[in-house]
Amino acid sequence: MRVRNTADAEDIVQGAFLAARRAYPDKGVDELAPLLMTLVRNRMLDFLKSAEHKRQLSSVEIGEVSDQLMRTLAHARAADHGPPAPRPCR
């Protein structure tokens, strides 16, 4: 599994690290490594299940489909020597 957005991934890791440090302020980073891996994994899974992530993902997919459709129309019109393709509204 992968978080595609770098900022979201950084937020997940930072949140996991802060949670571990708050829970165990006297332990070193080496001692916290197994806990950090578990926290990052669980936070990533929570993020991937979240409504915000699903909204972002569907927004990207809709944009990709729209772009692909416009390219396909432009290619088809160029092959038919028809009128120029409409410009996308943004």
PDB file of N, CA and C in Angstrom:
ATOM      1  N   MET A   1       0.842  -1.173   0.000  1.00  0.00           N
ATOM      2  CA  MET A   1       0.000   0.000   0.000  1.00  0.00           C
ATOM      3  C   MET A   1       0.883   1.230   0.000  1.00  0.00           C
ATOM      4  N   ARG A   2       0.334   2.283  -0.589  1.00  0.00           N
ATOM      5  CA  ARG A   2       1.143   3.482  -0.735  1.00  0.00           C
ATOM      6  C   ARG A   2       0.280   4.729  -0.576  1.00  0.00           C
ATOM      7  N   VAL A   3       0.844   5.712   0.099  1.00  0.00           N
ATOM      8  CA  VAL A   3       0.234   7.035   0.181  1.00  0.00           C
ATOM      9  C   VAL A   3       0.886   7.847  -0.930  1.00  0.00           C
ATOM     10  N   ARG A   4       0.092   8.329  -1.863  1.00  0.00           N
ATOM     11  CA  ARG A   4       0.638   8.990  -3.055  1.00  0.00           C
ATOM     12  C   ARG A   4       1.115  10.406  -2.800  1.00  0.00           C
ATOM     13  N   ASN A   5       0.517  11.073  -1.850  1.00  0.00           N
ATOM     14  CA  ASN A   5       0.841  12.465  -1.587  1.00  0.00           C
ATOM     15  C   ASN A   5       1.963  12.536  -0.549  1.00  0.00           C
ATOM     16  N   THR A   6       3.070  13.174  -0.911  1.00  0.00           N
ATOM     17  CA  THR A   6       4.228  13.263  -0.023  1.00  0.00           C
ATOM     18  C   THR A   6       3.886  13.966   1.284  1.00  0.00           C
ATOM     19  N   ALA A   7       3.115  15.033   1.216  1.00  0.00           N
ATOM     20  CA  ALA A   7       2.758  15.780   2.425  1.00  0.00           C
ATOM     21  C   ALA A   7       1.932  14.908   3.371  1.00  0.00           C
ATOM     22  N   ASP A   8       1.000  14.119   2.831  1.00  0.00           N
ATOM     23  CA  ASP A   8       0.207  13.219   3.681  1.00  0.00           C
ATOM     24  C   ASP A   8       1.099  12.166   4.325  1.00  0.00           C
ATOM     25  N   ALA A   9       2.029  11.619   3.559  1.00  0.00           N
ATOM     26  CA  ALA A   9       2.949  10.613   4.104  1.00  0.00           C
ATOM     27  C   ALA A   9       3.801  11.206   5.227  1.00  0.00           C
ATOM     28  N   GLU A  10       4.289  12.425   5.019  1.00  0.00           N
ATOM     29  CA  GLU A  10       5.088  13.083   6.058  1.00  0.00           C
ATOM     30  C   GLU A  10       4.256  13.329   7.311  1.00  0.00           C
ATOM     31  N   ASP A  11       2.998  13.728   7.145  1.00  0.00           N
ATOM     32  CA  ASP A  11       2.108  13.944   8.293  1.00  0.00           C
ATOM     33  C   ASP A  11       1.889  12.649   9.071  1.00  0.00           C
ATOM     34  N   ILE A  12       1.730  11.547   8.371  1.00  0.00           N
ATOM     35  CA  ILE A  12       1.521  10.250   9.022  1.00  0.00           C
ATOM     36  C   ILE A  12       2.741   9.873   9.851  1.00  0.00           C
ATOM     37  N   VAL A  13       3.927  10.004   9.271  1.00  0.00           N
ATOM     38  CA  VAL A  13       5.166   9.646   9.987  1.00  0.00           C
ATOM     39  C   VAL A  13       5.387  10.579  11.169  1.00  0.00           C
ATOM     40  N   GLN A  14       5.180  11.866  10.964  1.00  0.00           N
ATOM     41  CA  GLN A  14       5.375  12.825  12.050  1.00  0.00           C
ATOM     42  C   GLN A  14       4.400  12.552  13.197  1.00  0.00           C
ATOM     43  N   GLY A  15       3.141  12.276  12.868  1.00  0.00           N
ATOM     44  CA  GLY A  15       2.156  11.979  13.902  1.00  0.00           C
ATOM     45  C   GLY A  15       2.511  10.731  14.692  1.00  0.00           C
ATOM     46  N   ALA A  16       3.003   9.716  13.988  1.00  0.00           N
ATOM     47  CA  ALA A  16       3.410   8.474  14.660  1.00  0.00           C
ATOM     48  C   ALA A  16       4.599   8.730  15.588  1.00  0.00           C
ATOM     49  N   PHE A  17       5.562   9.499  15.106  1.00  0.00           N
ATOM     50  CA  PHE A  17       6.735   9.787  15.924  1.00  0.00           C
ATOM     51  C   PHE A  17       6.357  10.576  17.173  1.00  0.00           C
ATOM     52  N   LEU A  18       5.510  11.590  17.008  1.00  0.00           N
ATOM     53  CA  LEU A  18       5.092  12.384  18.169  1.00  0.00           C
ATOM     54  C   LEU A  18       4.305  11.534  19.170  1.00  0.00           C
ATOM     55  N   ALA A  19       3.440  10.651  18.682  1.00  0.00           N
ATOM     56  CA  ALA A  19       2.674   9.786  19.583  1.00  0.00           C
ATOM     57  C   ALA A  19       3.607   8.876  20.375  1.00  0.00           C
ATOM     58  N   ALA A  20       4.623   8.328  19.712  1.00  0.00           N
ATOM     59  CA  ALA A  20       5.577   7.446  20.400  1.00  0.00           C
ATOM     60  C   ALA A  20       6.396   8.215  21.432  1.00  0.00           C
ATOM     61  N   ARG A  21       6.855   9.406  21.080  1.00  0.00           N
ATOM     62  CA  ARG A  21       7.662  10.203  22.011  1.00  0.00           C
ATOM     63  C   ARG A  21       6.845  10.643  23.221  1.00  0.00           C
ATOM     64  N   ARG A  22       5.570  10.972  23.003  1.00  0.00           N
ATOM     65  CA  ARG A  22       4.716  11.380  24.121  1.00  0.00           C
ATOM     66  C   ARG A  22       4.421  10.203  25.049  1.00  0.00           C
ATOM     67  N   ALA A  23       4.235   9.039  24.476  1.00  0.00           N
ATOM     68  CA  ALA A  23       3.920   7.855  25.283  1.00  0.00           C
ATOM     69  C   ALA A  23       5.151   7.336  26.030  1.00  0.00           C
ATOM     70  N   TYR A  24       6.324   7.461  25.423  1.00  0.00           N
ATOM     71  CA  TYR A  24       7.563   6.952  26.011  1.00  0.00           C
ATOM     72  C   TYR A  24       8.669   7.992  25.904  1.00  0.00           C
ATOM     73  N   PRO A  25       8.582   9.071  26.676  1.00  0.00           N
ATOM     74  CA  PRO A  25       9.566  10.154  26.542  1.00  0.00           C
ATOM     75  C   PRO A  25      10.977   9.767  26.979  1.00  0.00           C
ATOM     76  N   ASP A  26      11.097   8.733  27.786  1.00  0.00           N
ATOM     77  CA  ASP A  26      12.417   8.358  28.289  1.00  0.00           C
ATOM     78  C   ASP A  26      13.134   7.336  27.422  1.00  0.00           C
ATOM     79  N   LYS A  27      12.497   6.812  26.369  1.00  0.00           N
ATOM     80  CA  LYS A  27      13.126   5.799  25.515  1.00  0.00           C
ATOM     81  C   LYS A  27      13.788   6.451  24.319  1.00  0.00           C
ATOM     82  N   GLY A  28      14.868   5.828  23.858  1.00  0.00           N
ATOM     83  CA  GLY A  28      15.582   6.313  22.681  1.00  0.00           C
ATOM     84  C   GLY A  28      14.877   5.895  21.394  1.00  0.00           C
ATOM     85  N   VAL A  29      15.293   6.504  20.307  1.00  0.00           N
ATOM     86  CA  VAL A  29      14.690   6.216  19.008  1.00  0.00           C
ATOM     87  C   VAL A  29      14.877   4.748  18.635  1.00  0.00           C
ATOM     88  N   ASP A  30      16.042   4.181  18.936  1.00  0.00           N
ATOM     89  CA  ASP A  30      16.291   2.766  18.611  1.00  0.00           C
ATOM     90  C   ASP A  30      15.309   1.850  19.337  1.00  0.00           C
ATOM     91  N   GLU A  31      14.989   2.184  20.565  1.00  0.00           N
ATOM     92  CA  GLU A  31      14.040   1.373  21.331  1.00  0.00           C
ATOM     93  C   GLU A  31      12.613   1.537  20.811  1.00  0.00           C
ATOM     94  N   LEU A  32      12.329   2.668  20.185  1.00  0.00           N
ATOM     95  CA  LEU A  32      10.986   2.943  19.693  1.00  0.00           C
ATOM     96  C   LEU A  32      10.747   2.440  18.264  1.00  0.00           C
ATOM     97  N   ALA A  33      11.780   1.965  17.586  1.00  0.00           N
ATOM     98  CA  ALA A  33      11.655   1.585  16.178  1.00  0.00           C
ATOM     99  C   ALA A  33      10.513   0.601  15.909  1.00  0.00           C
ATOM    100  N   PRO A  34      10.396  -0.506  16.658  1.00  0.00           N
ATOM    101  CA  PRO A  34       9.276  -1.422  16.371  1.00  0.00           C
ATOM    102  C   PRO A  34       7.913  -0.767  16.583  1.00  0.00           C
ATOM    103  N   LEU A  35       7.798   0.037  17.628  1.00  0.00           N
ATOM    104  CA  LEU A  35       6.548   0.741  17.888  1.00  0.00           C
ATOM    105  C   LEU A  35       6.254   1.753  16.783  1.00  0.00           C
ATOM    106  N   LEU A  36       7.288   2.457  16.324  1.00  0.00           N
ATOM    107  CA  LEU A  36       7.102   3.434  15.250  1.00  0.00           C
ATOM    108  C   LEU A  36       6.583   2.772  13.975  1.00  0.00           C
ATOM    109  N   MET A  37       7.119   1.625  13.635  1.00  0.00           N
ATOM    110  CA  MET A  37       6.668   0.925  12.433  1.00  0.00           C
ATOM    111  C   MET A  37       5.187   0.548  12.558  1.00  0.00           C
ATOM    112  N   THR A  38       4.797   0.076  13.714  1.00  0.00           N
ATOM    113  CA  THR A  38       3.396  -0.289  13.936  1.00  0.00           C
ATOM    114  C   THR A  38       2.496   0.935  13.882  1.00  0.00           C
ATOM    115  N   LEU A  39       2.930   2.021  14.518  1.00  0.00           N
ATOM    116  CA  LEU A  39       2.131   3.251  14.503  1.00  0.00           C
ATOM    117  C   LEU A  39       1.987   3.818  13.088  1.00  0.00           C
ATOM    118  N   VAL A  40       3.074   3.813  12.334  1.00  0.00           N
ATOM    119  CA  VAL A  40       3.012   4.325  10.956  1.00  0.00           C
ATOM    120  C   VAL A  40       2.071   3.467  10.119  1.00  0.00           C
ATOM    121  N   ARG A  41       2.189   2.152  10.243  1.00  0.00           N
ATOM    122  CA  ARG A  41       1.314   1.252   9.488  1.00  0.00           C
ATOM    123  C   ARG A  41      -0.155   1.504   9.835  1.00  0.00           C
ATOM    124  N   ASN A  42      -0.454   1.583  11.121  1.00  0.00           N
ATOM    125  CA  ASN A  42      -1.849   1.784  11.544  1.00  0.00           C
ATOM    126  C   ASN A  42      -2.386   3.154  11.114  1.00  0.00           C
ATOM    127  N   ARG A  43      -1.559   4.181  11.219  1.00  0.00           N
ATOM    128  CA  ARG A  43      -1.994   5.524  10.798  1.00  0.00           C
ATOM    129  C   ARG A  43      -2.190   5.577   9.285  1.00  0.00           C
ATOM    130  N   MET A  44      -1.336   4.870   8.536  1.00  0.00           N
ATOM    131  CA  MET A  44      -1.496   4.828   7.091  1.00  0.00           C
ATOM    132  C   MET A  44      -2.806   4.135   6.728  1.00  0.00           C
ATOM    133  N   LEU A  45      -3.100   3.016   7.378  1.00  0.00           N
ATOM    134  CA  LEU A  45      -4.348   2.310   7.104  1.00  0.00           C
ATOM    135  C   LEU A  45      -5.553   3.176   7.454  1.00  0.00           C
ATOM    136  N   ASP A  46      -5.488   3.873   8.574  1.00  0.00           N
ATOM    137  CA  ASP A  46      -6.578   4.786   8.948  1.00  0.00           C
ATOM    138  C   ASP A  46      -6.752   5.878   7.898  1.00  0.00           C
ATOM    139  N   PHE A  47      -5.628   6.421   7.426  1.00  0.00           N
ATOM    140  CA  PHE A  47      -5.697   7.466   6.408  1.00  0.00           C
ATOM    141  C   PHE A  47      -6.317   6.934   5.119  1.00  0.00           C
ATOM    142  N   LEU A  48      -5.886   5.751   4.687  1.00  0.00           N
ATOM    143  CA  LEU A  48      -6.405   5.190   3.441  1.00  0.00           C
ATOM    144  C   LEU A  48      -7.896   4.864   3.529  1.00  0.00           C
ATOM    145  N   LYS A  49      -8.391   4.615   4.731  1.00  0.00           N
ATOM    146  CA  LYS A  49      -9.819   4.349   4.929  1.00  0.00           C
ATOM    147  C   LYS A  49     -10.627   5.643   5.077  1.00  0.00           C
ATOM    148  N   SER A  50      -9.957   6.745   5.302  1.00  0.00           N
ATOM    149  CA  SER A  50     -10.639   7.996   5.633  1.00  0.00           C
ATOM    150  C   SER A  50     -11.411   8.567   4.446  1.00  0.00           C
ATOM    151  N   ALA A  51     -12.428   9.327   4.763  1.00  0.00           N
ATOM    152  CA  ALA A  51     -13.249   9.976   3.747  1.00  0.00           C
ATOM    153  C   ALA A  51     -12.435  11.021   2.985  1.00  0.00           C
ATOM    154  N   GLU A  52     -11.537  11.722   3.659  1.00  0.00           N
ATOM    155  CA  GLU A  52     -10.726  12.752   3.003  1.00  0.00           C
ATOM    156  C   GLU A  52      -9.866  12.133   1.907  1.00  0.00           C
ATOM    157  N   HIS A  53      -9.231  11.008   2.201  1.00  0.00           N
ATOM    158  CA  HIS A  53      -8.398  10.339   1.203  1.00  0.00           C
ATOM    159  C   HIS A  53      -9.245   9.879   0.019  1.00  0.00           C
ATOM    160  N   LYS A  54     -10.393   9.307   0.304  1.00  0.00           N
ATOM    161  CA  LYS A  54     -11.266   8.828  -0.771  1.00  0.00           C
ATOM    162  C   LYS A  54     -11.742   9.991  -1.632  1.00  0.00           C
ATOM    163  N   ARG A  55     -12.010  11.150  -1.022  1.00  0.00           N
ATOM    164  CA  ARG A  55     -12.415  12.328  -1.781  1.00  0.00           C
ATOM    165  C   ARG A  55     -11.275  12.808  -2.672  1.00  0.00           C
ATOM    166  N   GLN A  56     -10.060  12.850  -2.137  1.00  0.00           N
ATOM    167  CA  GLN A  56      -8.899  13.263  -2.924  1.00  0.00           C
ATOM    168  C   GLN A  56      -8.687  12.308  -4.092  1.00  0.00           C
ATOM    169  N   LEU A  57      -8.789  11.021  -3.822  1.00  0.00           N
ATOM    170  CA  LEU A  57      -8.558  10.011  -4.844  1.00  0.00           C
ATOM    171  C   LEU A  57      -9.590  10.111  -5.949  1.00  0.00           C
ATOM    172  N   SER A  58     -10.861  10.269  -5.603  1.00  0.00           N
ATOM    173  CA  SER A  58     -11.893  10.357  -6.631  1.00  0.00           C
ATOM    174  C   SER A  58     -11.730  11.638  -7.439  1.00  0.00           C
ATOM    175  N   SER A  59     -11.289  12.713  -6.817  1.00  0.00           N
ATOM    176  CA  SER A  59     -11.065  13.966  -7.531  1.00  0.00           C
ATOM    177  C   SER A  59      -9.955  13.798  -8.557  1.00  0.00           C
ATOM    178  N   VAL A  60      -8.886  13.113  -8.190  1.00  0.00           N
ATOM    179  CA  VAL A  60      -7.777  12.874  -9.110  1.00  0.00           C
ATOM    180  C   VAL A  60      -8.237  11.978 -10.252  1.00  0.00           C
ATOM    181  N   GLU A  61      -8.986  10.915  -9.936  1.00  0.00           N
ATOM    182  CA  GLU A  61      -9.446   9.991 -10.968  1.00  0.00           C
ATOM    183  C   GLU A  61     -10.376  10.689 -11.954  1.00  0.00           C
ATOM    184  N   ILE A  62     -11.255  11.547 -11.472  1.00  0.00           N
ATOM    185  CA  ILE A  62     -12.161  12.280 -12.355  1.00  0.00           C
ATOM    186  C   ILE A  62     -11.351  13.193 -13.276  1.00  0.00           C
ATOM    187  N   GLY A  63     -10.371  13.865 -12.741  1.00  0.00           N
ATOM    188  CA  GLY A  63      -9.521  14.730 -13.559  1.00  0.00           C
ATOM    189  C   GLY A  63      -8.759  13.949 -14.608  1.00  0.00           C
ATOM    190  N   GLU A  64      -8.247  12.766 -14.245  1.00  0.00           N
ATOM    191  CA  GLU A  64      -7.519  11.935 -15.193  1.00  0.00           C
ATOM    192  C   GLU A  64      -8.432  11.448 -16.310  1.00  0.00           C
ATOM    193  N   VAL A  65      -9.647  11.051 -15.974  1.00  0.00           N
ATOM    194  CA  VAL A  65     -10.605  10.581 -16.976  1.00  0.00           C
ATOM    195  C   VAL A  65     -10.960  11.720 -17.926  1.00  0.00           C
ATOM    196  N   SER A  66     -11.182  12.898 -17.382  1.00  0.00           N
ATOM    197  CA  SER A  66     -11.509  14.060 -18.211  1.00  0.00           C
ATOM    198  C   SER A  66     -10.371  14.375 -19.172  1.00  0.00           C
ATOM    199  N   ASP A  67      -9.143  14.383 -18.676  1.00  0.00           N
ATOM    200  CA  ASP A  67      -7.983  14.662 -19.525  1.00  0.00           C
ATOM    201  C   ASP A  67      -7.843  13.606 -20.625  1.00  0.00           C
ATOM    202  N   GLN A  68      -8.028  12.341 -20.270  1.00  0.00           N
ATOM    203  CA  GLN A  68      -7.931  11.262 -21.246  1.00  0.00           C
ATOM    204  C   GLN A  68      -9.008  11.404 -22.313  1.00  0.00           C
ATOM    205  N   LEU A  69     -10.221  11.742 -21.913  1.00  0.00           N
ATOM    206  CA  LEU A  69     -11.313  11.932 -22.862  1.00  0.00           C
ATOM    207  C   LEU A  69     -10.987  13.061 -23.839  1.00  0.00           C
ATOM    208  N   MET A  70     -10.465  14.170 -23.334  1.00  0.00           N
ATOM    209  CA  MET A  70     -10.122  15.296 -24.203  1.00  0.00           C
ATOM    210  C   MET A  70      -9.020  14.914 -25.188  1.00  0.00           C
ATOM    211  N   ARG A  71      -8.025  14.151 -24.749  1.00  0.00           N
ATOM    212  CA  ARG A  71      -6.958  13.716 -25.652  1.00  0.00           C
ATOM    213  C   ARG A  71      -7.504  12.778 -26.719  1.00  0.00           C
ATOM    214  N   THR A  72      -8.397  11.875 -26.322  1.00  0.00           N
ATOM    215  CA  THR A  72      -8.991  10.933 -27.270  1.00  0.00           C
ATOM    216  C   THR A  72      -9.810  11.675 -28.320  1.00  0.00           C
ATOM    217  N   LEU A  73     -10.610  12.645 -27.885  1.00  0.00           N
ATOM    218  CA  LEU A  73     -11.403  13.437 -28.830  1.00  0.00           C
ATOM    219  C   LEU A  73     -10.506  14.209 -29.792  1.00  0.00           C
ATOM    220  N   ALA A  74      -9.458  14.811 -29.277  1.00  0.00           N
ATOM    221  CA  ALA A  74      -8.538  15.567 -30.125  1.00  0.00           C
ATOM    222  C   ALA A  74      -7.877  14.651 -31.145  1.00  0.00           C
ATOM    223  N   HIS A  75      -7.480  13.465 -30.711  1.00  0.00           N
ATOM    224  CA  HIS A  75      -6.835  12.502 -31.613  1.00  0.00           C
ATOM    225  C   HIS A  75      -7.816  12.042 -32.691  1.00  0.00           C
ATOM    226  N   ALA A  76      -9.052  11.749 -32.300  1.00  0.00           N
ATOM    227  CA  ALA A  76     -10.058  11.288 -33.260  1.00  0.00           C
ATOM    228  C   ALA A  76     -10.369  12.383 -34.277  1.00  0.00           C
ATOM    229  N   ARG A  77     -10.486  13.614 -33.834  1.00  0.00           N
ATOM    230  CA  ARG A  77     -10.785  14.713 -34.754  1.00  0.00           C
ATOM    231  C   ARG A  77      -9.618  14.976 -35.695  1.00  0.00           C
ATOM    232  N   ALA A  78      -8.405  14.847 -35.183  1.00  0.00           N
ATOM    233  CA  ALA A  78      -7.240  15.050 -36.045  1.00  0.00           C
ATOM    234  C   ALA A  78      -7.170  13.950 -37.104  1.00  0.00           C
ATOM    235  N   ALA A  79      -7.514  12.730 -36.733  1.00  0.00           N
ATOM    236  CA  ALA A  79      -7.500  11.620 -37.683  1.00  0.00           C
ATOM    237  C   ALA A  79      -8.568  11.796 -38.752  1.00  0.00           C
ATOM    238  N   ASP A  80      -9.713  12.375 -38.380  1.00  0.00           N
ATOM    239  CA  ASP A  80     -10.812  12.602 -39.325  1.00  0.00           C
ATOM    240  C   ASP A  80     -10.692  13.938 -40.033  1.00  0.00           C
ATOM    241  N   HIS A  81      -9.715  14.737 -39.655  1.00  0.00           N
ATOM    242  CA  HIS A  81      -9.540  16.084 -40.180  1.00  0.00           C
ATOM    243  C   HIS A  81     -10.793  16.916 -39.947  1.00  0.00           C
ATOM    244  N   GLY A  82     -11.428  16.680 -38.828  1.00  0.00           N
ATOM    245  CA  GLY A  82     -12.641  17.404 -38.466  1.00  0.00           C
ATOM    246  C   GLY A  82     -12.289  18.733 -37.828  1.00  0.00           C
ATOM    247  N   PRO A  83     -13.277  19.397 -37.251  1.00  0.00           N
ATOM    248  CA  PRO A  83     -13.014  20.685 -36.591  1.00  0.00           C
ATOM    249  C   PRO A  83     -12.142  20.482 -35.360  1.00  0.00           C
ATOM    250  N   PRO A  84     -11.484  21.516 -34.904  1.00  0.00           N
ATOM    251  CA  PRO A  84     -10.598  21.373 -33.731  1.00  0.00           C
ATOM    252  C   PRO A  84     -11.396  20.951 -32.489  1.00  0.00           C
ATOM    253  N   ALA A  85     -10.712  20.266 -31.623  1.00  0.00           N
ATOM    254  CA  ALA A  85     -11.331  19.778 -30.385  1.00  0.00           C
ATOM    255  C   ALA A  85     -11.686  20.931 -29.466  1.00  0.00           C
ATOM    256  N   PRO A  86     -12.754  20.806 -28.693  1.00  0.00           N
ATOM    257  CA  PRO A  86     -13.106  21.868 -27.751  1.00  0.00           C
ATOM    258  C   PRO A  86     -12.053  21.974 -26.647  1.00  0.00           C
ATOM    259  N   ARG A  87     -11.907  23.177 -26.133  1.00  0.00           N
ATOM    260  CA  ARG A  87     -10.950  23.382 -25.043  1.00  0.00           C
ATOM    261  C   ARG A  87     -11.621  23.013 -23.737  1.00  0.00           C
ATOM    262  N   PRO A  88     -10.901  22.339 -22.830  1.00  0.00           N
ATOM    263  CA  PRO A  88     -11.493  21.952 -21.546  1.00  0.00           C
ATOM    264  C   PRO A  88     -11.799  23.177 -20.693  1.00  0.00           C
ATOM    265  N   CYS A  89     -12.890  23.112 -19.981  1.00  0.00           N
ATOM    266  CA  CYS A  89     -13.276  24.175 -19.044  1.00  0.00           C
ATOM    267  C   CYS A  89     -12.601  23.922 -17.714  1.00  0.00           C
ATOM    268  N   ARG A  90     -12.004  24.927 -17.150  1.00  0.00           N
ATOM    269  CA  ARG A  90     -11.349  24.765 -15.847  1.00  0.00           C
ATOM    270  C   ARG A  90     -11.610  25.943 -14.988  1.00  0.00           C
TER     271      ARG A  90
END
